[in-house]
CSV table of C-alpha atoms in Angstrom, one decimal:
chain,number,residue,atom,x,y,z
A,1,UNK,CA,49.3,69.2,-26.6
A,2,UNK,CA,52.1,71.3,-28.3
A,3,UNK,CA,55.6,71.3,-27.0
A,4,UNK,CA,58.0,74.0,-27.5
A,5,UNK,CA,61.8,73.1,-28.4
A,6,UNK,CA,64.1,72.4,-25.3
A,7,UNK,CA,61.0,71.9,-22.9
A,8,UNK,CA,60.8,68.8,-20.7
A,9,UNK,CA,57.9,66.4,-21.5
A,10,UNK,CA,55.5,66.4,-18.6
A,11,UNK,CA,52.5,64.1,-18.4
A,12,UNK,CA,49.4,64.5,-16.2
A,13,UNK,CA,48.4,61.8,-14.0
A,14,UNK,CA,45.2,61.3,-15.8
A,15,UNK,CA,47.1,60.2,-18.9
A,16,UNK,CA,49.5,58.4,-16.8
A,17,UNK,CA,46.5,56.0,-15.5
A,18,UNK,CA,45.3,55.7,-18.9
A,19,UNK,CA,48.3,54.1,-20.8
A,20,UNK,CA,50.2,51.1,-20.8
A,21,UNK,CA,53.7,51.6,-19.2
A,22,UNK,CA,55.3,49.8,-22.0
A,23,UNK,CA,56.0,51.5,-25.4
A,24,UNK,CA,53.3,51.1,-28.3
A,25,UNK,CA,49.8,52.1,-28.7
A,26,UNK,CA,47.7,53.1,-25.6
A,27,UNK,CA,45.9,50.2,-24.4
A,28,UNK,CA,43.3,49.8,-21.3
A,29,UNK,CA,45.2,48.7,-18.5
A,30,UNK,CA,44.5,45.2,-17.4
A,31,UNK,CA,42.7,44.1,-13.9
A,32,UNK,CA,45.2,42.6,-11.5
A,33,UNK,CA,43.0,39.4,-11.6
A,34,UNK,CA,43.9,38.8,-15.4
A,35,UNK,CA,47.2,38.1,-14.1
A,36,UNK,CA,46.1,35.6,-11.4
A,37,UNK,CA,43.5,33.4,-13.1
A,38,UNK,CA,41.3,31.3,-10.7
A,39,UNK,CA,40.9,27.7,-11.7
A,40,UNK,CA,37.8,25.8,-10.5
A,41,UNK,CA,38.3,23.4,-7.4
A,42,UNK,CA,39.5,20.2,-8.1
A,43,UNK,CA,40.9,21.0,-11.9
A,44,UNK,CA,44.5,21.1,-12.9
A,45,UNK,CA,46.0,24.2,-14.3
A,46,UNK,CA,46.5,22.0,-17.9
A,47,UNK,CA,42.7,21.4,-18.6
A,48,UNK,CA,42.1,21.6,-22.4
A,49,UNK,CA,41.0,24.9,-23.3
A,50,UNK,CA,37.4,25.8,-25.2
A,51,UNK,CA,38.1,26.5,-28.9
A,52,UNK,CA,35.5,29.3,-29.2
A,53,UNK,CA,36.2,31.0,-26.0
A,54,UNK,CA,40.1,30.7,-26.7
A,55,UNK,CA,39.7,31.7,-30.6
A,56,UNK,CA,37.7,35.1,-29.7
A,57,UNK,CA,40.5,35.9,-26.8
A,58,UNK,CA,43.2,35.2,-28.9
A,59,UNK,CA,42.1,37.1,-31.8
A,60,UNK,CA,41.7,40.4,-29.7
A,61,UNK,CA,45.3,40.2,-28.5
A,62,UNK,CA,47.3,39.7,-31.7
A,63,UNK,CA,47.9,43.2,-31.6
A,64,UNK,CA,49.7,43.4,-28.4
A,65,UNK,CA,53.4,43.5,-28.4
A,66,UNK,CA,55.8,43.1,-25.4
A,67,UNK,CA,59.3,43.3,-24.6
A,68,UNK,CA,61.5,42.7,-21.9
A,69,UNK,CA,60.4,41.0,-18.5
A,70,UNK,CA,56.9,42.1,-18.7
A,71,UNK,CA,54.4,39.3,-18.3
A,72,UNK,CA,53.1,37.6,-21.4
A,73,UNK,CA,49.6,38.7,-22.2
A,74,UNK,CA,49.1,35.6,-24.4
A,75,UNK,CA,50.0,33.1,-22.0
A,76,UNK,CA,47.9,34.8,-19.3
A,77,UNK,CA,44.8,35.0,-21.5
A,78,UNK,CA,45.7,31.0,-22.5
A,79,UNK,CA,45.6,30.3,-18.9
A,80,UNK,CA,42.0,32.0,-18.5
A,81,UNK,CA,40.8,30.3,-21.3
A,82,UNK,CA,41.7,27.0,-19.6
A,83,UNK,CA,39.9,27.8,-16.7
A,84,UNK,CA,36.7,28.9,-18.6
A,85,UNK,CA,37.0,25.8,-20.7
A,86,UNK,CA,37.2,23.3,-18.3
A,87,UNK,CA,34.2,24.9,-16.5
A,88,UNK,CA,32.2,24.5,-19.6
A,89,UNK,CA,33.4,20.8,-20.0
A,90,UNK,CA,32.3,20.0,-16.4
A,91,UNK,CA,28.9,21.7,-16.9
A,92,UNK,CA,28.2,19.8,-20.1
A,93,UNK,CA,29.1,16.4,-18.3
A,94,UNK,CA,26.6,17.1,-15.2
A,95,UNK,CA,23.7,17.9,-17.8
A,96,UNK,CA,24.2,14.4,-19.3
A,97,UNK,CA,24.0,12.6,-15.9
A,98,UNK,CA,20.6,11.0,-15.3
A,99,UNK,CA,18.5,12.3,-12.2
A,100,UNK,CA,18.8,9.8,-9.6
A,101,UNK,CA,15.6,11.1,-7.6
A,102,UNK,CA,13.2,11.0,-10.7
A,103,UNK,CA,14.6,7.7,-12.2
A,104,UNK,CA,12.1,4.8,-12.3
A,105,UNK,CA,13.8,1.6,-11.8
A,106,UNK,CA,10.9,-0.6,-12.0
A,107,UNK,CA,12.0,-1.7,-15.5
A,108,UNK,CA,15.7,-2.5,-15.1
A,109,UNK,CA,15.7,-3.7,-11.4
A,110,UNK,CA,13.8,-6.4,-9.4
A,111,UNK,CA,11.6,-5.1,-6.6
A,112,UNK,CA,12.3,-8.0,-4.1
A,113,UNK,CA,11.4,-11.5,-3.1
A,114,UNK,CA,8.7,-12.5,-0.6
A,115,UNK,CA,8.9,-15.8,1.5
A,116,UNK,CA,5.7,-17.0,2.8
A,117,UNK,CA,3.6,-20.0,3.7
A,118,UNK,CA,-0.1,-20.9,3.3
A,119,UNK,CA,-2.1,-23.7,5.4
A,120,UNK,CA,-6.0,-24.3,4.6
A,121,UNK,CA,-7.1,-25.8,7.9
A,122,UNK,CA,-10.5,-27.4,6.3
A,123,UNK,CA,-12.0,-28.7,9.8
A,124,UNK,CA,-12.1,-24.9,11.1
A,125,UNK,CA,-12.6,-23.5,7.9
A,126,UNK,CA,-9.4,-21.3,8.6
A,127,UNK,CA,-6.7,-20.1,6.1
A,128,UNK,CA,-3.5,-19.6,7.7
A,129,UNK,CA,-0.8,-17.1,6.1
A,130,UNK,CA,2.7,-16.9,7.5
A,131,UNK,CA,4.6,-14.1,6.1
A,132,UNK,CA,8.3,-15.0,6.9
A,133,UNK,CA,10.6,-12.3,5.2
A,134,UNK,CA,11.4,-10.4,2.2
A,135,UNK,CA,14.8,-9.7,0.4
A,136,UNK,CA,16.1,-7.1,-1.8
A,137,UNK,CA,13.1,-4.7,-1.6
A,138,UNK,CA,13.2,-1.8,-4.0
A,139,UNK,CA,14.1,1.6,-1.8
A,140,UNK,CA,11.4,3.8,-1.6
A,141,UNK,CA,12.9,6.4,1.0
A,142,UNK,CA,15.2,9.1,0.6
A,143,UNK,CA,17.8,7.2,2.7
A,144,UNK,CA,17.8,4.1,0.6
A,145,UNK,CA,15.8,2.2,2.6
A,146,UNK,CA,12.0,1.5,3.1
A,147,UNK,CA,9.5,0.9,5.9
A,148,UNK,CA,7.6,-2.4,4.6
A,149,UNK,CA,4.5,-4.0,5.7
A,150,UNK,CA,2.4,-6.6,4.0
A,151,UNK,CA,-1.1,-6.6,3.5
A,152,UNK,CA,-3.5,-9.5,2.1
A,153,UNK,CA,-6.9,-9.3,0.3
A,154,UNK,CA,-9.0,-11.9,-1.1
A,155,UNK,CA,-10.1,-11.4,-4.5
A,156,UNK,CA,-12.8,-11.3,-6.0
A,157,UNK,CA,-14.1,-8.8,-3.5
A,158,UNK,CA,-11.0,-6.9,-2.2
A,159,UNK,CA,-12.1,-4.5,0.6
A,160,UNK,CA,-11.4,-3.1,3.8
A,161,UNK,CA,-13.7,-6.0,5.0
A,162,UNK,CA,-11.2,-8.7,4.1
A,163,UNK,CA,-8.0,-6.8,4.4
A,164,UNK,CA,-5.2,-8.4,6.8
A,165,UNK,CA,-1.7,-6.7,7.5
A,166,UNK,CA,1.5,-7.5,9.4
A,167,UNK,CA,3.4,-4.8,11.5
A,168,UNK,CA,5.6,-2.4,9.9
A,169,UNK,CA,9.1,-2.8,10.0
A,170,UNK,CA,11.6,0.3,9.8
A,171,UNK,CA,14.5,1.3,7.8
A,172,UNK,CA,15.4,-2.0,6.0
A,173,UNK,CA,15.2,-3.5,2.6
A,174,UNK,CA,15.4,-7.3,4.1
A,175,UNK,CA,12.4,-7.4,6.6
A,176,UNK,CA,11.6,-10.4,8.8
A,177,UNK,CA,8.1,-10.6,10.1
A,178,UNK,CA,7.5,-14.3,11.2
A,179,UNK,CA,3.9,-13.2,11.6
A,180,UNK,CA,0.9,-15.5,11.0
A,181,UNK,CA,-2.3,-13.9,9.5
A,182,UNK,CA,-5.8,-16.0,9.7
A,183,UNK,CA,-9.0,-15.7,7.6
A,184,UNK,CA,-11.6,-17.4,9.2
A,185,UNK,CA,-14.9,-18.7,7.6
A,186,UNK,CA,-13.0,-20.0,4.5
A,187,UNK,CA,-15.1,-22.7,2.6
A,188,UNK,CA,-14.2,-25.3,0.1
A,189,UNK,CA,-16.0,-23.2,-2.2
A,190,UNK,CA,-13.9,-20.3,-1.4
A,191,UNK,CA,-10.9,-22.4,-2.1
A,192,UNK,CA,-11.8,-23.2,-5.6
A,193,UNK,CA,-12.7,-19.8,-7.0
A,194,UNK,CA,-10.8,-17.2,-4.6
A,195,UNK,CA,-7.2,-16.1,-5.1
A,196,UNK,CA,-4.9,-14.4,-2.4
A,197,UNK,CA,-3.7,-11.2,-3.1
A,198,UNK,CA,-0.4,-10.0,-0.9
A,199,UNK,CA,1.3,-6.9,-1.4
A,200,UNK,CA,4.3,-5.3,-0.1
A,201,UNK,CA,3.9,-1.6,0.8
A,202,UNK,CA,6.3,1.4,2.4
A,203,UNK,CA,4.6,3.1,5.1
A,204,UNK,CA,4.9,6.6,5.2
A,205,UNK,CA,3.7,9.2,8.0
A,206,UNK,CA,3.5,12.3,6.1
A,207,UNK,CA,2.3,10.8,2.6
A,208,UNK,CA,0.3,8.2,1.4
A,209,UNK,CA,1.6,4.8,1.7
A,210,UNK,CA,3.8,3.5,-1.5
A,211,UNK,CA,3.4,0.4,-3.3
A,212,UNK,CA,6.4,-1.6,-3.8
A,213,UNK,CA,5.1,-5.0,-5.3
A,214,UNK,CA,2.8,-8.1,-5.0
A,215,UNK,CA,2.2,-11.4,-5.7
A,216,UNK,CA,-1.1,-13.5,-6.2
A,217,UNK,CA,-1.9,-17.3,-5.6
A,218,UNK,CA,-5.1,-19.0,-6.7
A,219,UNK,CA,-6.2,-20.9,-3.6
A,220,UNK,CA,-7.1,-23.9,-5.6
A,221,UNK,CA,-3.4,-24.7,-5.8
A,222,UNK,CA,-3.5,-25.5,-2.1
A,223,UNK,CA,-4.2,-29.0,-0.7
A,224,UNK,CA,-6.5,-29.3,2.6
A,225,UNK,CA,-4.3,-29.6,5.8
A,226,UNK,CA,-0.8,-29.5,4.1
A,227,UNK,CA,1.5,-26.1,4.5
A,228,UNK,CA,2.9,-25.1,1.4
A,229,UNK,CA,5.9,-22.7,1.2
A,230,UNK,CA,6.6,-20.1,-1.3
A,231,UNK,CA,9.5,-17.9,-2.2
A,232,UNK,CA,8.1,-15.4,-5.1
A,233,UNK,CA,9.5,-12.5,-6.8
A,234,UNK,CA,7.3,-9.3,-6.5
A,235,UNK,CA,5.4,-7.8,-9.4
A,236,UNK,CA,4.0,-4.6,-10.8
A,237,UNK,CA,0.3,-3.9,-9.6
A,238,UNK,CA,-2.2,-5.6,-11.4
A,239,UNK,CA,-5.6,-4.6,-12.3
A,240,UNK,CA,-8.6,-5.8,-10.2
A,241,UNK,CA,-11.5,-7.3,-12.2
A,242,UNK,CA,-14.5,-5.4,-10.9
A,243,UNK,CA,-16.9,-6.9,-13.1
A,244,UNK,CA,-18.4,-9.2,-10.7
A,245,UNK,CA,-22.4,-9.3,-10.3
A,246,UNK,CA,-23.2,-6.9,-7.2
A,247,UNK,CA,-26.8,-8.2,-7.0
A,248,UNK,CA,-25.9,-10.3,-4.1
A,249,UNK,CA,-22.6,-8.9,-3.0
A,250,UNK,CA,-20.7,-10.3,-0.2
A,251,UNK,CA,-21.0,-8.5,3.0
A,252,UNK,CA,-19.0,-10.8,5.5
A,253,UNK,CA,-19.2,-14.2,6.8
A,254,UNK,CA,-21.2,-15.5,10.1
A,255,UNK,CA,-20.6,-18.7,11.8
A,256,UNK,CA,-23.9,-20.0,13.3
A,257,UNK,CA,-24.6,-23.2,15.5
A,258,UNK,CA,-28.0,-25.0,15.5
A,259,UNK,CA,-29.0,-27.5,17.8
A,260,UNK,CA,-32.6,-28.8,18.8
A,261,UNK,CA,-32.8,-30.0,22.5
A,262,UNK,CA,-35.2,-32.9,23.3
A,263,UNK,CA,-34.6,-32.3,26.8
A,264,UNK,CA,-36.0,-28.7,26.6
A,265,UNK,CA,-38.2,-28.9,23.4
A,266,UNK,CA,-36.5,-26.2,21.6
A,267,UNK,CA,-34.2,-25.0,19.0
A,268,UNK,CA,-31.0,-23.4,20.4
A,269,UNK,CA,-29.2,-21.2,18.0
A,270,UNK,CA,-25.5,-19.9,18.5
A,271,UNK,CA,-24.1,-16.7,17.3
A,272,UNK,CA,-20.6,-17.5,17.4
A,273,UNK,CA,-18.6,-14.8,15.2
A,274,UNK,CA,-18.3,-13.0,11.9
A,275,UNK,CA,-15.5,-12.1,9.8
A,276,UNK,CA,-14.7,-9.8,7.4
A,277,UNK,CA,-17.6,-7.5,7.9
A,278,UNK,CA,-18.4,-4.6,5.4
A,279,UNK,CA,-17.0,-1.2,7.0
A,280,UNK,CA,-19.9,1.1,7.6
A,281,UNK,CA,-18.4,4.0,9.7
A,282,UNK,CA,-15.8,6.9,8.3
A,283,UNK,CA,-13.3,4.9,10.4
A,284,UNK,CA,-13.2,2.1,8.1
A,285,UNK,CA,-14.8,-0.3,10.7
A,286,UNK,CA,-18.2,-1.1,12.0
A,287,UNK,CA,-19.6,-1.5,15.5
A,288,UNK,CA,-21.7,-4.7,14.8
A,289,UNK,CA,-24.3,-6.8,16.3
A,290,UNK,CA,-26.8,-9.8,15.4
A,291,UNK,CA,-30.4,-10.1,15.5
A,292,UNK,CA,-32.3,-13.3,15.0
A,293,UNK,CA,-36.2,-14.2,13.8
A,294,UNK,CA,-37.8,-17.5,13.7
A,295,UNK,CA,-40.5,-17.0,11.1
A,296,UNK,CA,-43.4,-17.0,10.5
A,297,UNK,CA,-43.6,-15.2,14.0
A,298,UNK,CA,-47.4,-14.4,14.8
A,299,UNK,CA,-46.6,-13.3,18.1
A,300,UNK,CA,-43.3,-10.9,17.2
A,301,UNK,CA,-41.7,-12.6,20.1
A,302,UNK,CA,-38.9,-14.4,18.5
A,303,UNK,CA,-36.6,-11.6,18.2
A,304,UNK,CA,-33.1,-11.7,20.0
A,305,UNK,CA,-30.2,-9.6,19.8
A,306,UNK,CA,-26.5,-10.1,20.8
A,307,UNK,CA,-24.3,-7.2,22.4
A,308,UNK,CA,-22.5,-4.7,20.3
A,309,UNK,CA,-19.2,-5.0,19.3
A,310,UNK,CA,-17.2,-1.9,19.0
A,311,UNK,CA,-14.9,-0.9,16.2
A,312,UNK,CA,-14.1,-4.5,14.5
A,313,UNK,CA,-15.0,-6.1,11.3
A,314,UNK,CA,-14.2,-9.4,13.1
A,315,UNK,CA,-16.2,-9.8,16.1
A,316,UNK,CA,-16.8,-12.6,18.4
A,317,UNK,CA,-20.2,-12.9,20.4
A,318,UNK,CA,-20.5,-16.6,21.6
A,319,UNK,CA,-23.9,-16.2,22.4
A,320,UNK,CA,-27.0,-18.5,22.4
A,321,UNK,CA,-30.6,-18.0,22.1
A,322,UNK,CA,-33.5,-20.6,22.9
A,323,UNK,CA,-36.9,-20.9,20.9
A,324,UNK,CA,-39.3,-23.1,22.3
A,325,UNK,CA,-40.7,-25.0,19.6
A,326,UNK,CA,-42.0,-28.4,18.9
A,327,UNK,CA,-39.7,-30.5,16.5
A,328,UNK,CA,-42.4,-31.1,14.0
A,329,UNK,CA,-42.7,-27.5,13.6
A,330,UNK,CA,-39.4,-26.9,12.4
A,331,UNK,CA,-40.0,-27.8,8.9
A,332,UNK,CA,-42.3,-24.9,8.8
A,333,UNK,CA,-39.8,-22.3,10.1
A,334,UNK,CA,-37.3,-20.0,8.6
A,335,UNK,CA,-34.4,-18.7,10.8
A,336,UNK,CA,-33.4,-15.2,9.7
A,337,UNK,CA,-30.2,-13.9,11.0
A,338,UNK,CA,-29.1,-10.1,10.3
A,339,UNK,CA,-25.9,-8.3,11.0
A,340,UNK,CA,-26.2,-4.5,11.6
A,341,UNK,CA,-23.7,-1.7,12.5
A,342,UNK,CA,-24.8,0.4,15.5
A,343,UNK,CA,-25.0,4.2,15.3
A,344,UNK,CA,-26.0,7.0,18.0
A,345,UNK,CA,-28.4,9.3,17.1
A,346,UNK,CA,-29.4,8.0,13.7
A,347,UNK,CA,-30.6,4.8,12.2
A,348,UNK,CA,-28.8,1.7,12.7
A,349,UNK,CA,-27.0,0.5,9.2
A,350,UNK,CA,-27.9,-2.9,7.6
A,351,UNK,CA,-24.6,-4.8,7.0
A,352,UNK,CA,-26.0,-8.4,5.6
A,353,UNK,CA,-28.1,-11.3,6.5
A,354,UNK,CA,-28.7,-15.0,5.9
A,355,UNK,CA,-31.6,-17.4,5.9
A,356,UNK,CA,-31.6,-21.0,7.2
A,357,UNK,CA,-35.0,-23.0,6.7
A,358,UNK,CA,-36.8,-25.3,4.1
A,359,UNK,CA,-37.0,-22.7,1.6
A,360,UNK,CA,-33.1,-22.2,1.7
A,361,UNK,CA,-30.6,-23.6,-1.0
A,362,UNK,CA,-27.1,-24.8,-0.9
A,363,UNK,CA,-25.3,-25.1,2.6
A,364,UNK,CA,-28.1,-23.0,4.3
A,365,UNK,CA,-30.4,-25.7,3.4
A,366,UNK,CA,-28.0,-28.3,4.0
A,367,UNK,CA,-27.3,-26.8,7.6
A,368,UNK,CA,-30.9,-27.0,8.5
A,369,UNK,CA,-31.4,-30.4,7.4
A,370,UNK,CA,-28.4,-31.4,9.4
A,371,UNK,CA,-30.0,-30.1,12.3
A,372,UNK,CA,-33.3,-31.8,11.9
A,373,UNK,CA,-31.6,-35.2,11.4
A,374,UNK,CA,-29.1,-35.0,14.4
A,375,UNK,CA,-31.2,-34.0,17.4
A,376,UNK,CA,-29.2,-32.9,20.6
A,377,UNK,CA,-26.1,-32.5,18.3
A,378,UNK,CA,-24.8,-29.0,18.0
A,379,UNK,CA,-23.8,-28.1,14.1
A,380,UNK,CA,-21.4,-25.3,13.3
A,381,UNK,CA,-21.5,-23.8,9.8
A,382,UNK,CA,-20.1,-20.5,8.1
A,383,UNK,CA,-22.5,-18.6,5.9
A,384,UNK,CA,-22.2,-15.8,3.4
A,385,UNK,CA,-23.9,-12.8,4.5
A,386,UNK,CA,-25.4,-11.0,1.3
A,387,UNK,CA,-26.9,-7.6,1.0
A,388,UNK,CA,-30.3,-8.9,0.1
A,389,UNK,CA,-32.6,-10.9,2.4
A,390,UNK,CA,-36.0,-12.1,1.2
A,391,UNK,CA,-38.9,-11.4,3.3
A,392,UNK,CA,-37.1,-9.4,5.9
A,393,UNK,CA,-37.7,-5.7,6.8
A,394,UNK,CA,-34.2,-3.8,6.8
A,395,UNK,CA,-35.6,-1.4,9.4
A,396,UNK,CA,-34.3,-1.9,12.8
């Protein structure tokens, strides 16, 4: 732009908007927000600046010169640096904090303690397990609580057949159940070789139930007819030994009574109840019934059958069957008892069986001899069902 001598200097509006009003080199006009920096919520204006950010901003402003009452751009940019530096500092602190949701505290905190008592009723072949309470359970839900319940298994042979469980208590880490669960058909042999596994779990309606902790008690630690109390710390889940011989797998227990009636000249067989039967249906249960044969059975008239009990693994029958037979012939006979799962529209499933007679052994032989020795006296015994029964056809 050329200017003649004596003429007035005129500046276009475009030039006016493109230069700073202060004397000096032409500089871009600052945005108004540069003069009013916003600090992150909760941070004071004196937060320490970040050196890398501050150094770059200060170096770019060293060529600026100001006079009079105009705002100090160096001061303004230092304030802006403080805001950016404080924000970066907070972000770095957040990255160092552990994720609470993904943190596994099993190694650094306890899983809780469980108070319970056990009683072996030797006369009735029953194991009574009283679950009293738990304290300080590990929280499993997002609200910092749990929905705990207790389940029991007898090892070896943990399955749905011998599982018992308490009710579920909602939103608590210190549940009080005061609930007694009973195993029937427990023999002295079981008390020597079996172990009771007690697990505490968290019930979840929308996902799989979660394991909290467990404790195991060898039953040989118990004395018959004496209650023993425990207060055990829960432990992590331990592996179950699955190397047991499956050739004679336990399929449950059955209580049978035998009595030879001199008055009626016959054998009275009582099917009292079953316990811990193997689950044969998709719902985790069975529809069991019991059949008895007195063999050899030349006329095939010795078959008796109980009623069917729906959806249970611990049925009670309390039914008796009578076999007319001479006392002297009992030594030549074998009583075969089989348990079946009733199915509609297809073949019934064999659950397990047991044979009592002169060719049996162990408790089965002893039960038969006790019946022969004690006429007119009812002798009751628990027997283990197996998946094999010599001399018996499995077709129902």
